[in-house]
Tab-separated table of N, CA and C in Angstrom:
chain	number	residue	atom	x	y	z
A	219	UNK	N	1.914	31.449	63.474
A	219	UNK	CA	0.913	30.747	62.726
A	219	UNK	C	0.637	29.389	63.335
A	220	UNK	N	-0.720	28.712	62.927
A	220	UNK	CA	-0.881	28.118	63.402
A	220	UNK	C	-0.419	26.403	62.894
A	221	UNK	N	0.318	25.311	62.883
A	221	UNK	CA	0.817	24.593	62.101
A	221	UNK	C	-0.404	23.737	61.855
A	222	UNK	N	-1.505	23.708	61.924
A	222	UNK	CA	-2.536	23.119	61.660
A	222	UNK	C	-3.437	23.452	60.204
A	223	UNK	N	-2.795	24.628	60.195
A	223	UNK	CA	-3.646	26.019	58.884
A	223	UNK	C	-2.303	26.017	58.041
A	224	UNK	N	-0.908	26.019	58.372
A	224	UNK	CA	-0.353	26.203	57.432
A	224	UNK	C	1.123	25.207	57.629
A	225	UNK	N	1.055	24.607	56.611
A	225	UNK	CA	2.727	23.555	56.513
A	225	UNK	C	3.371	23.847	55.401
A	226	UNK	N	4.885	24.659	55.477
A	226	UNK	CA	5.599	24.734	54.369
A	226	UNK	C	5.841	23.233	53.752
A	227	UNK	N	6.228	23.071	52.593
A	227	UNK	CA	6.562	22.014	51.827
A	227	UNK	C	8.118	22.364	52.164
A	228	UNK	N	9.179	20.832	52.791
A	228	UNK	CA	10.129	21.232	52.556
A	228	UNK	C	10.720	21.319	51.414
A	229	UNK	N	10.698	20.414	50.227
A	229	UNK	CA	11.512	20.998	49.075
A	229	UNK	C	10.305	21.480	48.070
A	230	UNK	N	10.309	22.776	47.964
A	230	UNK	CA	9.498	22.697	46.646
A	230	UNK	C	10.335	23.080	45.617
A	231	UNK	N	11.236	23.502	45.653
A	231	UNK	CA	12.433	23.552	44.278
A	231	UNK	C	12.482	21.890	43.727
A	232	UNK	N	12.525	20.985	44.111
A	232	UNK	CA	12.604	19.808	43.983
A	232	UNK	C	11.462	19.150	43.153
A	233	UNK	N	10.321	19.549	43.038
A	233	UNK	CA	9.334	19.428	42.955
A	233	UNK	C	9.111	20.013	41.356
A	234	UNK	N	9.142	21.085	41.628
A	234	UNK	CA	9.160	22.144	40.703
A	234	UNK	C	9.917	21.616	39.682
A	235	UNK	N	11.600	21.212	39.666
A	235	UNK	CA	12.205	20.675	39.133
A	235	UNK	C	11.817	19.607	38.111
A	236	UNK	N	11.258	18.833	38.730
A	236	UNK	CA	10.300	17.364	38.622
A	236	UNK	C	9.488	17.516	37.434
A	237	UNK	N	8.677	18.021	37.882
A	237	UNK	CA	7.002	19.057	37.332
A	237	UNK	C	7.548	19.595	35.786
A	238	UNK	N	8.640	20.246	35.964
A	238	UNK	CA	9.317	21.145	34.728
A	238	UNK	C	9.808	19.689	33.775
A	239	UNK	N	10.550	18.738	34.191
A	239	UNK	CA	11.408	18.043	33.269
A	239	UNK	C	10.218	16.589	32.613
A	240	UNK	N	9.215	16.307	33.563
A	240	UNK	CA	8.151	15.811	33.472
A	240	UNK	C	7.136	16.469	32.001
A	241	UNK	N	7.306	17.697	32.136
A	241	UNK	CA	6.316	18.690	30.809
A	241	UNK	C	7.195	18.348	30.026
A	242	UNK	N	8.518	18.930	29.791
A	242	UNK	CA	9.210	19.286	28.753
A	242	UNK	C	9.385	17.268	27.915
A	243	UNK	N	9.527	16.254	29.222
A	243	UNK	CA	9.523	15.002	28.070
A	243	UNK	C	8.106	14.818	27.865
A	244	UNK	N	7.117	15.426	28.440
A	244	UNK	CA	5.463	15.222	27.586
A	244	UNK	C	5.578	16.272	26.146
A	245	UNK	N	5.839	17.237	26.120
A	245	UNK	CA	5.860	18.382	24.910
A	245	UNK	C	6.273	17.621	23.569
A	246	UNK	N	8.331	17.184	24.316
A	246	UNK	CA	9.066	16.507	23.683
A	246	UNK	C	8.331	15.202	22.563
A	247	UNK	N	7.472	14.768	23.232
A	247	UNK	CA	6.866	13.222	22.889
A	247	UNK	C	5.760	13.816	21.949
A	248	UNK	N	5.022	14.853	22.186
A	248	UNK	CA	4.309	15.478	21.210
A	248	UNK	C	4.735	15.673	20.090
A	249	UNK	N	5.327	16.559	20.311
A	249	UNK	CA	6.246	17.309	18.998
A	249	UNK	C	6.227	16.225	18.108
A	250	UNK	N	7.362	15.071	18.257
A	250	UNK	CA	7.766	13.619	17.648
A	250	UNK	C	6.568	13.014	17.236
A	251	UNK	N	5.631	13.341	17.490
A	251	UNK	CA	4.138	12.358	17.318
A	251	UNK	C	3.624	12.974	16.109
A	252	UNK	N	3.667	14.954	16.534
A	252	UNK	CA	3.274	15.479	15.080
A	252	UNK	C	3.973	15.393	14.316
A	253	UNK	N	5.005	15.371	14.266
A	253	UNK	CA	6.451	15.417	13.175
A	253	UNK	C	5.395	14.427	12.203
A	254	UNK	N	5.930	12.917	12.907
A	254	UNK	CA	5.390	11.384	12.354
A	254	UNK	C	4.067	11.994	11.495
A	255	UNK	N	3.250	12.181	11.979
A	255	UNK	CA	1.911	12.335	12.132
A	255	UNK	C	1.901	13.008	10.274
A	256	UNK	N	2.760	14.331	10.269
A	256	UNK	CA	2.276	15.293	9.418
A	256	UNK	C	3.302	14.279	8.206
A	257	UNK	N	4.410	13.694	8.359
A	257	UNK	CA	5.236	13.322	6.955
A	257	UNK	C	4.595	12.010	6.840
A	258	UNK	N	4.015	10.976	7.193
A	258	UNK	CA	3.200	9.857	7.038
A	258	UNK	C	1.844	10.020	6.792
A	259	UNK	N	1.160	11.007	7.013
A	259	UNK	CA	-0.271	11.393	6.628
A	259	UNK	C	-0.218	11.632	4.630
A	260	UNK	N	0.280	11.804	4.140
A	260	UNK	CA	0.371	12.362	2.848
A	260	UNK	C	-0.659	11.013	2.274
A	261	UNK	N	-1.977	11.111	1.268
A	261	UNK	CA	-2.424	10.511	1.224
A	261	UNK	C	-1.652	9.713	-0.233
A	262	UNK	N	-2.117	8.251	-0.756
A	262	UNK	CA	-1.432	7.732	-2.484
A	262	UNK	C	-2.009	8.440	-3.156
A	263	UNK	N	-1.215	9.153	-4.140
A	263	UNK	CA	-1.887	9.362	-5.489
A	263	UNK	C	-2.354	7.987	-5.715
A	264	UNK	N	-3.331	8.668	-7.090
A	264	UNK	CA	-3.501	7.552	-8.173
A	264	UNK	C	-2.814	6.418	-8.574
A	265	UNK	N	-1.513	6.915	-9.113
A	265	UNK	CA	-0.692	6.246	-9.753
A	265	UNK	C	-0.223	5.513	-8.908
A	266	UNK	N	0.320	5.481	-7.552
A	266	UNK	CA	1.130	5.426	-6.833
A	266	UNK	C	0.181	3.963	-5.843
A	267	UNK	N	-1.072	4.185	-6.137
A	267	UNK	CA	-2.203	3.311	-5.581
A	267	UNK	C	-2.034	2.117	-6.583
A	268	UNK	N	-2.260	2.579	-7.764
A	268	UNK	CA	-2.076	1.101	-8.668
A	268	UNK	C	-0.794	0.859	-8.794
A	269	UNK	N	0.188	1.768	-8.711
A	269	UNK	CA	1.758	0.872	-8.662
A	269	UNK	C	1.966	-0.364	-7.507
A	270	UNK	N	1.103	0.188	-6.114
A	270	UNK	CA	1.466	-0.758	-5.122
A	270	UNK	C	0.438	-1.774	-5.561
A	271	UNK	N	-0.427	-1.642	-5.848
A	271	UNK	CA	-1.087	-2.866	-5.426
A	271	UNK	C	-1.169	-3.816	-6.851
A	272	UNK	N	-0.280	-3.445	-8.077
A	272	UNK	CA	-0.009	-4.237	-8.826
A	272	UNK	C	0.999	-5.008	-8.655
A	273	UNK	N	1.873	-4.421	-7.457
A	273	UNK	CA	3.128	-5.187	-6.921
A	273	UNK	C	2.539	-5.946	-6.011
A	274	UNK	N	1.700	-5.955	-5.084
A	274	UNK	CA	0.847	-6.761	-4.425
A	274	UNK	C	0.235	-7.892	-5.043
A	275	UNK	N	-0.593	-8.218	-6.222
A	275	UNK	CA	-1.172	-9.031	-6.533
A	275	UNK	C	-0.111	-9.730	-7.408
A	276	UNK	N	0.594	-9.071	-8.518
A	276	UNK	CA	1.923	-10.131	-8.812
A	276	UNK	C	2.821	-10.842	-7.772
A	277	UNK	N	2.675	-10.053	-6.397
A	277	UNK	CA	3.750	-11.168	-5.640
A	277	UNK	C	2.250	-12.319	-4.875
A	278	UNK	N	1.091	-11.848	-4.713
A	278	UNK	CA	0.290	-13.016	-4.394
A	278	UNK	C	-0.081	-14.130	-5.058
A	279	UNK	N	0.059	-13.738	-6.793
A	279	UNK	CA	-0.016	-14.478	-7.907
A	279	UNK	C	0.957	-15.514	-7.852
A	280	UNK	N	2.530	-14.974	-7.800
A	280	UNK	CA	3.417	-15.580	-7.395
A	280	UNK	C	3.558	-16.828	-6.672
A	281	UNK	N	2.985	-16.753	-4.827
A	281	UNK	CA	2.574	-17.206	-4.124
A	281	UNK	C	1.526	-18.165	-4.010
A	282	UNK	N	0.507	-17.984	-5.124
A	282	UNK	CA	-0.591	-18.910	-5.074
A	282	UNK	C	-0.152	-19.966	-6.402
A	283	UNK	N	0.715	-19.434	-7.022
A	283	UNK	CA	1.725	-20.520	-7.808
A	283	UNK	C	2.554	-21.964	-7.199
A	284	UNK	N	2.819	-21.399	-6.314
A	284	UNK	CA	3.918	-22.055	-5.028
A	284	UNK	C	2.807	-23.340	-4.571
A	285	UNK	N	2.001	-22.215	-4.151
A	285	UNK	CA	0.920	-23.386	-3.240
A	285	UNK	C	-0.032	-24.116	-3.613
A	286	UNK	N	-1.187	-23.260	-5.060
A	286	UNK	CA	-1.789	-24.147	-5.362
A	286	UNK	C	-1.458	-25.019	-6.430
A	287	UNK	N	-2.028	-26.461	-6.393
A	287	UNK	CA	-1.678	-27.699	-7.092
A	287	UNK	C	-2.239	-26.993	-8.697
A	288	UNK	N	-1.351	-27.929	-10.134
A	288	UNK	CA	-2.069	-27.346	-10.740
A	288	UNK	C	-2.857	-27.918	-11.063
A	289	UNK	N	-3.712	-27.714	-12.114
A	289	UNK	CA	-5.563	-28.381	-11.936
A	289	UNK	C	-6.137	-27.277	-13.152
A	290	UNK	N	-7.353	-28.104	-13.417
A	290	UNK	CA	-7.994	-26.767	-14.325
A	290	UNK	C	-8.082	-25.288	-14.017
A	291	UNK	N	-8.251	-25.370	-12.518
A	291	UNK	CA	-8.028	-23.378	-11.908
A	291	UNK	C	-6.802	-22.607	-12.576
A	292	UNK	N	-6.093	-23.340	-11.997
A	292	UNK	CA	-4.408	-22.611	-12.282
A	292	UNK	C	-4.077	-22.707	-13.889
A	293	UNK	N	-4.702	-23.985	-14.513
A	293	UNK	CA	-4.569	-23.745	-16.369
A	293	UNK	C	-5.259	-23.026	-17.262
A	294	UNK	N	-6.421	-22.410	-16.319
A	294	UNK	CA	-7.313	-21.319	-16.821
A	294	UNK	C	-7.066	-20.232	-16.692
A	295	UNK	N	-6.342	-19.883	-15.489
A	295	UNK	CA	-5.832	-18.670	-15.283
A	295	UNK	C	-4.359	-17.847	-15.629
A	296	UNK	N	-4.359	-16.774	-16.360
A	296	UNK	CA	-3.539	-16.128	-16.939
A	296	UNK	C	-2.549	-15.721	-16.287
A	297	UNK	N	-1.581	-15.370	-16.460
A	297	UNK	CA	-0.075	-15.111	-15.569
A	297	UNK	C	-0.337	-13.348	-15.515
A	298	UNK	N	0.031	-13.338	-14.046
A	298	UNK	CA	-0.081	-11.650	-13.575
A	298	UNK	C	1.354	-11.298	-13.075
A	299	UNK	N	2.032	-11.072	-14.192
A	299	UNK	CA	3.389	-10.165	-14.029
A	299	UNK	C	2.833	-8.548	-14.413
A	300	UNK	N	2.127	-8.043	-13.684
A	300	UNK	CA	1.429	-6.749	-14.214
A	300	UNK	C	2.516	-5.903	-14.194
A	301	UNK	N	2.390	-5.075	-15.540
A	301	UNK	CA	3.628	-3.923	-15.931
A	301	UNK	C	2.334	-3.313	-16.370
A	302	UNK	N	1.970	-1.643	-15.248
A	302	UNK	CA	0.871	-0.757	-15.573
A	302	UNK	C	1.536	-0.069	-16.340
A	303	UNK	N	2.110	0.195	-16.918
A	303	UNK	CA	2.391	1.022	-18.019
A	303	UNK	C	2.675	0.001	-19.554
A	304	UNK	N	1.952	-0.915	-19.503
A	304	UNK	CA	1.419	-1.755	-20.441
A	304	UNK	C	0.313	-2.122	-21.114
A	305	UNK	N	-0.309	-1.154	-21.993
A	305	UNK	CA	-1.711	-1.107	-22.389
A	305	UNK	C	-1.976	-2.579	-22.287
A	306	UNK	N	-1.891	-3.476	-22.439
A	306	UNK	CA	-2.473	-4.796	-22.487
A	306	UNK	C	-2.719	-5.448	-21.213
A	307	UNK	N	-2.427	-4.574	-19.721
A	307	UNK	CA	-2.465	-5.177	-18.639
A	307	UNK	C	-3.967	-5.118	-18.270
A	308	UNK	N	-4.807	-4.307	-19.008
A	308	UNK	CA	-6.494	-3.957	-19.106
A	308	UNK	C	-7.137	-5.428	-19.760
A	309	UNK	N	-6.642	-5.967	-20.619
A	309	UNK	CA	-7.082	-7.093	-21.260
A	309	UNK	C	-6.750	-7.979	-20.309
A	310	UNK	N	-5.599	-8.196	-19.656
A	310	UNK	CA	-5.340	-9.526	-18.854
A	310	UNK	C	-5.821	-9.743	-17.644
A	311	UNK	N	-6.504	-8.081	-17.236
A	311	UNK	CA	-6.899	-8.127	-16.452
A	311	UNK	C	-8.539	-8.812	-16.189
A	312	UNK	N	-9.052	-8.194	-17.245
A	312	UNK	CA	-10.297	-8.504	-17.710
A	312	UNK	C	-10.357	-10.342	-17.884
A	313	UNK	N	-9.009	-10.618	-18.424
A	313	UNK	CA	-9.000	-12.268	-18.702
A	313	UNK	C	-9.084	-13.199	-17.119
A	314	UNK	N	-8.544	-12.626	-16.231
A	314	UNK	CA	-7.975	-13.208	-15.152
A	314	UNK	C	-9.143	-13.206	-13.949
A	315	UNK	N	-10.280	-12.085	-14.555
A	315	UNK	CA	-11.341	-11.849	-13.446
A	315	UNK	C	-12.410	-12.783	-13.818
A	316	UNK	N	-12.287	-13.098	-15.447
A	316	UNK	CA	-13.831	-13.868	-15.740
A	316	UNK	C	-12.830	-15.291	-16.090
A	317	UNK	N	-11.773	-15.438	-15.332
A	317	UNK	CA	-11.398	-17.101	-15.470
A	317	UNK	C	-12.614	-17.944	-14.323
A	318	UNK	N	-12.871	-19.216	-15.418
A	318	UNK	CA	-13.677	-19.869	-14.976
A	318	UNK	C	-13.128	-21.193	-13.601
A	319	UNK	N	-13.459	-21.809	-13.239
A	319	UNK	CA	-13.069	-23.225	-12.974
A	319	UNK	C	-12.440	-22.960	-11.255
A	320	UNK	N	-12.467	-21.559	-10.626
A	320	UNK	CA	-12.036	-21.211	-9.834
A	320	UNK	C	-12.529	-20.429	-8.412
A	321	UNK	N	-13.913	-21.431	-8.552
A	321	UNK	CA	-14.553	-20.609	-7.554
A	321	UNK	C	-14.394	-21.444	-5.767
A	322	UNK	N	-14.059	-22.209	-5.918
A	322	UNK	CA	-13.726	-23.274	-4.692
A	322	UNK	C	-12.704	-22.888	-3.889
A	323	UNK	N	-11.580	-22.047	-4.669
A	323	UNK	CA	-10.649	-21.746	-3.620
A	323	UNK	C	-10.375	-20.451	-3.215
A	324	UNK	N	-10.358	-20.319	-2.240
A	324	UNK	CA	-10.692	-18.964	-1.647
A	324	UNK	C	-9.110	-18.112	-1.607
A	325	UNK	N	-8.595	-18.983	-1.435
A	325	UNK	CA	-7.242	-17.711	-2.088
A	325	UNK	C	-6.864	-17.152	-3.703
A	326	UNK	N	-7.676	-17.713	-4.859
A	326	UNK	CA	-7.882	-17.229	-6.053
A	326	UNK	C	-9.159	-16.486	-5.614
A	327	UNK	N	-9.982	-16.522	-5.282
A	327	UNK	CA	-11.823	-16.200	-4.607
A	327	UNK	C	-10.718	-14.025	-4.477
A	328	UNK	N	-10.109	-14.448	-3.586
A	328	UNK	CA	-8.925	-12.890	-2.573
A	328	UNK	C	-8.714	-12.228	-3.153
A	329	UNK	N	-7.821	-13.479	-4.695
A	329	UNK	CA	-6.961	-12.275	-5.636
A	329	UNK	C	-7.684	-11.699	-6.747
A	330	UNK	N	-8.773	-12.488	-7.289
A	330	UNK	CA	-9.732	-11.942	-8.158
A	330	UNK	C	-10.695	-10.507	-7.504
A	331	UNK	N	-10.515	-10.833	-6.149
A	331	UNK	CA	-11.202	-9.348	-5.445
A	331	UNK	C	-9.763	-7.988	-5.649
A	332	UNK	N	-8.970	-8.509	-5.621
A	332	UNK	CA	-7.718	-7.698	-5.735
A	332	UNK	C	-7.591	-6.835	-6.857
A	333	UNK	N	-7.637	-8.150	-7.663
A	333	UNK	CA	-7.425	-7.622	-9.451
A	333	UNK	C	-8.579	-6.848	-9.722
A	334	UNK	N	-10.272	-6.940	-9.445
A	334	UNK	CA	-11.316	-6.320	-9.921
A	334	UNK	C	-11.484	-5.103	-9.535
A	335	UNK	N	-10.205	-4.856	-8.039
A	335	UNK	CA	-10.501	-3.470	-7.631
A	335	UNK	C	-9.291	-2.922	-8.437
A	336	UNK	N	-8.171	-3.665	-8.584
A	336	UNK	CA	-7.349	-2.721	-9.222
A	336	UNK	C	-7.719	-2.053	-10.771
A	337	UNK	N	-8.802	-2.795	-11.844
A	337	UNK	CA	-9.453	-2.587	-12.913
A	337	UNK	C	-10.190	-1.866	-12.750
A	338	UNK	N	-10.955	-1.535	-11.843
A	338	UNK	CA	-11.596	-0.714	-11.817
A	338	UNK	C	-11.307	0.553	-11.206
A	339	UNK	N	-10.008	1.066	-10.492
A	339	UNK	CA	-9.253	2.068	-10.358
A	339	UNK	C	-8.505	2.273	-11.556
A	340	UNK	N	-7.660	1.761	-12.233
A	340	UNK	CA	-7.827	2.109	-13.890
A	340	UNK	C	-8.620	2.809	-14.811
A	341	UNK	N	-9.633	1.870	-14.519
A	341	UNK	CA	-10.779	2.250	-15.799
A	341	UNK	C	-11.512	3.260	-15.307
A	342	UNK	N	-11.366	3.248	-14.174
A	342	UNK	CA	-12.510	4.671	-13.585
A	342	UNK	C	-11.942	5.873	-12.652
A	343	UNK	N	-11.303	5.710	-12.092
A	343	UNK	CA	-10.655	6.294	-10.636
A	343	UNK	C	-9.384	6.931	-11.706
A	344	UNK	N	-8.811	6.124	-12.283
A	344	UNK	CA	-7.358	7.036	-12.585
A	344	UNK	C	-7.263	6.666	-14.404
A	345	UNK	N	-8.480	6.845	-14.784
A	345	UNK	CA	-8.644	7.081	-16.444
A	345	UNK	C	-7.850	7.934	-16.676
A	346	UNK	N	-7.252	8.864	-16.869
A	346	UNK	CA	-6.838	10.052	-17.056
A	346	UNK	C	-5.331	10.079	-16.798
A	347	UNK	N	-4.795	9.704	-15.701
A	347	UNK	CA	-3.843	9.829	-14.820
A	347	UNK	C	-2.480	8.912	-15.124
A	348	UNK	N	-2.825	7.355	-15.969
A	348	UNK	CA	-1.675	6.751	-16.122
A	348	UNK	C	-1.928	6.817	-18.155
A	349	UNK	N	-0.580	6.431	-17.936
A	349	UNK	CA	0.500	6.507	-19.526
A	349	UNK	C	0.438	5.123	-19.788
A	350	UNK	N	-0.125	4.603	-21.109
A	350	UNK	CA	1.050	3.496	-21.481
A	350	UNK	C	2.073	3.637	-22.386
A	351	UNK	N	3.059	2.937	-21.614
A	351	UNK	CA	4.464	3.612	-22.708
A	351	UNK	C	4.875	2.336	-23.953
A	352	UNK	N	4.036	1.024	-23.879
A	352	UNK	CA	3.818	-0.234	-24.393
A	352	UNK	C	2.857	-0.865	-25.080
A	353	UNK	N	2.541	-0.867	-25.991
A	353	UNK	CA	1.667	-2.344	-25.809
A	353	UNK	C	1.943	-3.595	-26.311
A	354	UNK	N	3.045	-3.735	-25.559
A	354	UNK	CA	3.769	-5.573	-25.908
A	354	UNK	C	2.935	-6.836	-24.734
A	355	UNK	N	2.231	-7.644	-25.014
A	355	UNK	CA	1.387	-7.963	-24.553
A	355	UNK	C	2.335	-9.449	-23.885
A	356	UNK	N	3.082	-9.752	-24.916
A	356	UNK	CA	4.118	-11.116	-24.693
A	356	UNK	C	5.023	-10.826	-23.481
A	357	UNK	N	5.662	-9.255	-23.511
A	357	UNK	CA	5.730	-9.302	-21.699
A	357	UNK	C	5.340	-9.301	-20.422
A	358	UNK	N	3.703	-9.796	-20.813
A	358	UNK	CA	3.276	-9.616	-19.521
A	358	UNK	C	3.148	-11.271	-18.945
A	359	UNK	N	4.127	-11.698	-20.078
A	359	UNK	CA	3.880	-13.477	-19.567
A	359	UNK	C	4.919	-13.846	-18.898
A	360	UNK	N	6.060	-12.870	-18.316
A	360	UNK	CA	7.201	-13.058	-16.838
A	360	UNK	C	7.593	-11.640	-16.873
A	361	UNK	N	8.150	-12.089	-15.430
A	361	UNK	CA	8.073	-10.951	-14.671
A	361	UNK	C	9.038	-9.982	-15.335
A	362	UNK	N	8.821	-8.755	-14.716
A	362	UNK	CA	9.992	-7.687	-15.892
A	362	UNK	C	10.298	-6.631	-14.083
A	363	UNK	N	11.484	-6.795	-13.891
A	363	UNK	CA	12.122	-6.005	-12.879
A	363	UNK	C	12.176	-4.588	-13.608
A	364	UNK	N	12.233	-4.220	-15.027
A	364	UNK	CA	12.751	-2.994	-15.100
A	364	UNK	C	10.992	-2.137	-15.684
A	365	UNK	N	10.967	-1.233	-14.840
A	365	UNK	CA	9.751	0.045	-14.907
A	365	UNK	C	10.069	0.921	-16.797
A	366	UNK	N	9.690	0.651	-17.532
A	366	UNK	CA	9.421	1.800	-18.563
A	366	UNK	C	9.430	2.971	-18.442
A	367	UNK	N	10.860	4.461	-19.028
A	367	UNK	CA	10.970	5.404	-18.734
A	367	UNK	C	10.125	6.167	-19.945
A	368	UNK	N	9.482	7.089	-19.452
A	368	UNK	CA	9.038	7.663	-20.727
A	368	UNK	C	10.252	8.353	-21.734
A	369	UNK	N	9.985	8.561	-23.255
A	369	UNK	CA	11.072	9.215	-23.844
A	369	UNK	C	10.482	10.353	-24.465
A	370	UNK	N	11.013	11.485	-24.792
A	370	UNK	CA	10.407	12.611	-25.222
A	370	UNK	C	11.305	12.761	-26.843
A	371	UNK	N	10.535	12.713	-28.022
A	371	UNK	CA	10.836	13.023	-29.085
A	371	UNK	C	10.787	14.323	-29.501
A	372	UNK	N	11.980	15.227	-29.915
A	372	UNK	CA	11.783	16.329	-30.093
A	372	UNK	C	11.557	16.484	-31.303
Protein backbone atom coordinates (compact mmCIF):
# COMPACT_ATOMS: atom_id res chain seq x y z
CA UNK A 1 0.00 0.00 0.00
CA UNK A 2 0.68 3.12 -0.61
CA UNK A 3 1.66 5.28 2.77
CA UNK A 4 0.30 8.34 1.23
CA UNK A 5 -3.51 6.70 0.87
CA UNK A 6 -3.26 4.89 3.97
CA UNK A 7 -1.66 5.53 7.76
CA UNK A 8 -2.52 3.16 10.56
CA UNK A 9 -3.18 5.12 13.81
CA UNK A 10 -0.69 3.82 16.24
CA UNK A 11 -2.81 3.53 19.32
CA UNK A 12 -6.32 3.35 18.60
CA UNK A 13 -7.22 1.23 21.71
CA UNK A 14 -6.04 4.31 23.51
CA UNK A 15 -8.23 6.46 21.92
CA UNK A 16 -11.12 4.42 22.00
CA UNK A 17 -10.49 4.15 25.66
CA UNK A 18 -10.58 7.99 25.93
CA UNK A 19 -13.74 8.42 23.64
CA UNK A 20 -15.56 5.61 25.94
CA UNK A 21 -14.68 7.21 29.52
CA UNK A 22 -15.20 10.82 27.99
CA UNK A 23 -19.24 9.57 27.05
CA UNK A 24 -19.81 7.67 30.05
CA UNK A 25 -18.69 11.16 32.39
CA UNK A 26 -21.01 13.18 29.69
CA UNK A 27 -24.14 10.50 30.24
CA UNK A 28 -23.01 10.45 33.98
CA UNK A 29 -23.48 14.45 34.20
CA UNK A 30 -26.82 14.04 32.43
CA UNK A 31 -28.40 11.63 34.34
CA UNK A 32 -27.49 14.02 37.69
CA UNK A 33 -28.95 17.04 35.80
CA UNK A 34 -32.29 15.04 35.22
CA UNK A 35 -32.38 13.53 38.60
CA UNK A 36 -32.08 17.55 39.94
CA UNK A 37 -34.18 18.63 37.21
CA UNK A 38 -37.29 16.14 37.83
CA UNK A 39 -37.25 16.39 42.15
CA UNK A 40 -36.86 20.39 42.05
CA UNK A 41 -39.32 20.99 39.19
CA UNK A 42 -42.46 20.10 41.43
CA UNK A 43 -44.39 23.27 41.12
CA UNK A 44 -45.97 25.35 45.08
CA UNK A 45 -49.21 24.44 45.82
CA UNK A 46 -51.48 27.02 46.95
CA UNK A 47 -51.02 26.73 50.38
CA UNK A 48 -47.52 26.24 50.33
CA UNK A 49 -47.25 29.71 48.09
CA UNK A 50 -48.92 31.72 50.85
CA UNK A 51 -47.09 29.87 53.67
CA UNK A 52 -43.75 31.14 52.08
CA UNK A 53 -44.40 34.30 51.29
CA UNK A 54 -46.19 35.12 54.56
CA UNK A 55 -42.87 34.11 56.08
CA UNK A 56 -41.31 36.47 53.66
CA UNK A 57 -43.13 39.61 54.35
CA UNK A 58 -43.19 39.05 58.31
CA UNK A 59 -39.40 38.72 58.20
CA UNK A 60 -39.29 42.03 55.77
CA UNK A 61 -41.77 43.68 58.16
CA UNK A 62 -39.40 42.74 60.75
CA UNK A 63 -36.53 44.32 58.93
CA UNK A 64 -38.13 47.51 57.91
CA UNK A 65 -38.73 47.83 61.78
CA UNK A 66 -34.92 47.75 62.36
CA UNK A 67 -34.34 50.34 59.73
CA UNK A 68 -37.03 52.58 59.33
CA UNK A 69 -37.12 55.64 61.84
CA UNK A 70 -40.39 55.82 63.51
CA UNK A 71 -42.59 58.64 62.13
CA UNK A 72 -46.22 58.76 61.12
CA UNK A 73 -45.48 55.75 58.34
CA UNK A 74 -44.41 53.19 60.82
CA UNK A 75 -47.41 54.53 63.51
CA UNK A 76 -49.90 53.99 60.84
CA UNK A 77 -48.92 50.86 59.94
CA UNK A 78 -50.14 47.61 61.50
CA UNK A 79 -47.82 44.80 62.77
CA UNK A 80 -47.44 41.75 60.23
CA UNK A 81 -46.76 38.67 62.36
CA UNK A 82 -49.03 36.86 59.70
CA UNK A 83 -50.44 33.43 61.11
CA UNK A 84 -52.54 32.21 57.66
CA UNK A 85 -54.48 30.08 59.43
CA UNK A 86 -55.90 33.11 61.25
CA UNK A 87 -59.15 34.38 59.88
CA UNK A 88 -58.25 37.90 60.88
CA UNK A 89 -54.97 37.94 58.83
CA UNK A 90 -57.62 39.10 55.74
CA UNK A 91 -58.52 42.21 57.82
CA UNK A 92 -54.89 43.15 58.66
CA UNK A 93 -54.14 42.63 55.61
CA UNK A 94 -56.58 44.86 54.06
CA UNK A 95 -55.45 47.41 57.07
CA UNK A 96 -51.75 47.39 56.14
CA UNK A 97 -52.38 47.93 52.21
CA UNK A 98 -54.65 51.12 52.57
CA UNK A 99 -52.17 52.52 55.45
CA UNK A 100 -51.81 56.04 54.66
CA UNK A 101 -48.69 58.39 55.30
CA UNK A 102 -46.39 55.92 53.42
CA UNK A 103 -45.89 56.59 50.07
CA UNK A 104 -42.22 58.19 50.09
CA UNK A 105 -40.50 55.18 51.05
CA UNK A 106 -39.91 52.71 48.77
CA UNK A 107 -39.15 49.85 50.97
CA UNK A 108 -42.85 50.07 52.60
CA UNK A 109 -43.83 51.21 48.55
CA UNK A 110 -42.04 46.72 48.11
CA UNK A 111 -43.87 45.38 51.02
CA UNK A 112 -47.30 46.76 50.36
CA UNK A 113 -46.69 45.17 46.71
CA UNK A 114 -45.93 41.94 48.69
CA UNK A 115 -48.86 41.98 51.00
CA UNK A 116 -51.48 43.00 47.98
CA UNK A 117 -50.26 40.00 46.09
CA UNK A 118 -50.40 37.80 48.95
CA UNK A 119 -54.41 39.08 49.52
CA UNK A 120 -55.16 38.57 46.61
CA UNK A 121 -53.91 34.87 46.32
CA UNK A 122 -56.15 34.33 49.35
CA UNK A 123 -59.10 35.93 48.28
CA UNK A 124 -58.95 34.66 44.80
CA UNK A 125 -56.29 32.08 43.77
CA UNK A 126 -56.64 29.84 46.94
CA UNK A 127 -60.39 30.77 48.23
CA UNK A 128 -61.13 27.34 48.67
CA UNK A 129 -57.87 25.77 49.60
CA UNK A 130 -56.84 27.29 53.14
CA UNK A 131 -58.54 26.58 56.74
CA UNK A 132 -58.80 28.96 59.47
CA UNK A 133 -58.29 27.13 62.56
CA UNK A 134 -58.58 30.83 64.62
CA UNK A 135 -59.95 33.86 64.75
CA UNK A 136 -57.92 35.46 67.61
CA UNK A 137 -57.04 38.65 66.10
CA UNK A 138 -54.78 39.85 69.39
CA UNK A 139 -52.26 37.25 68.09
CA UNK A 140 -51.49 38.67 65.22
CA UNK A 141 -49.86 41.60 67.23
CA UNK A 142 -46.28 39.27 67.86
CA UNK A 143 -44.87 36.87 66.38
CA UNK A 144 -46.17 33.19 67.14
CA UNK A 145 -43.35 30.42 66.24
CA UNK A 146 -45.95 27.71 66.75
CA UNK A 147 -48.25 26.74 63.28
CA UNK A 148 -52.01 25.70 64.44
CA UNK A 149 -52.74 21.85 64.19
CA UNK A 150 -56.05 21.13 63.05
CA UNK A 151 -58.23 18.96 65.66
CA UNK A 152 -60.87 16.56 64.61
CA UNK A 153 -63.97 16.26 66.97
CA UNK A 154 -65.55 13.04 66.89
Amino acid sequence: MCPLIYKPQKEPLAALLKLQTVMKLLLTFLALNIFFLFTYSAPPTCYSRVVSLSKEITESFQALQRIVPAGPCMDSLPTLYLDIHNSCVMTRLRTFISAPHCGRLPRVTALKKKVRSLYNIINSVCKRDLVFFTDDCEALDHISTVTPTPTVST
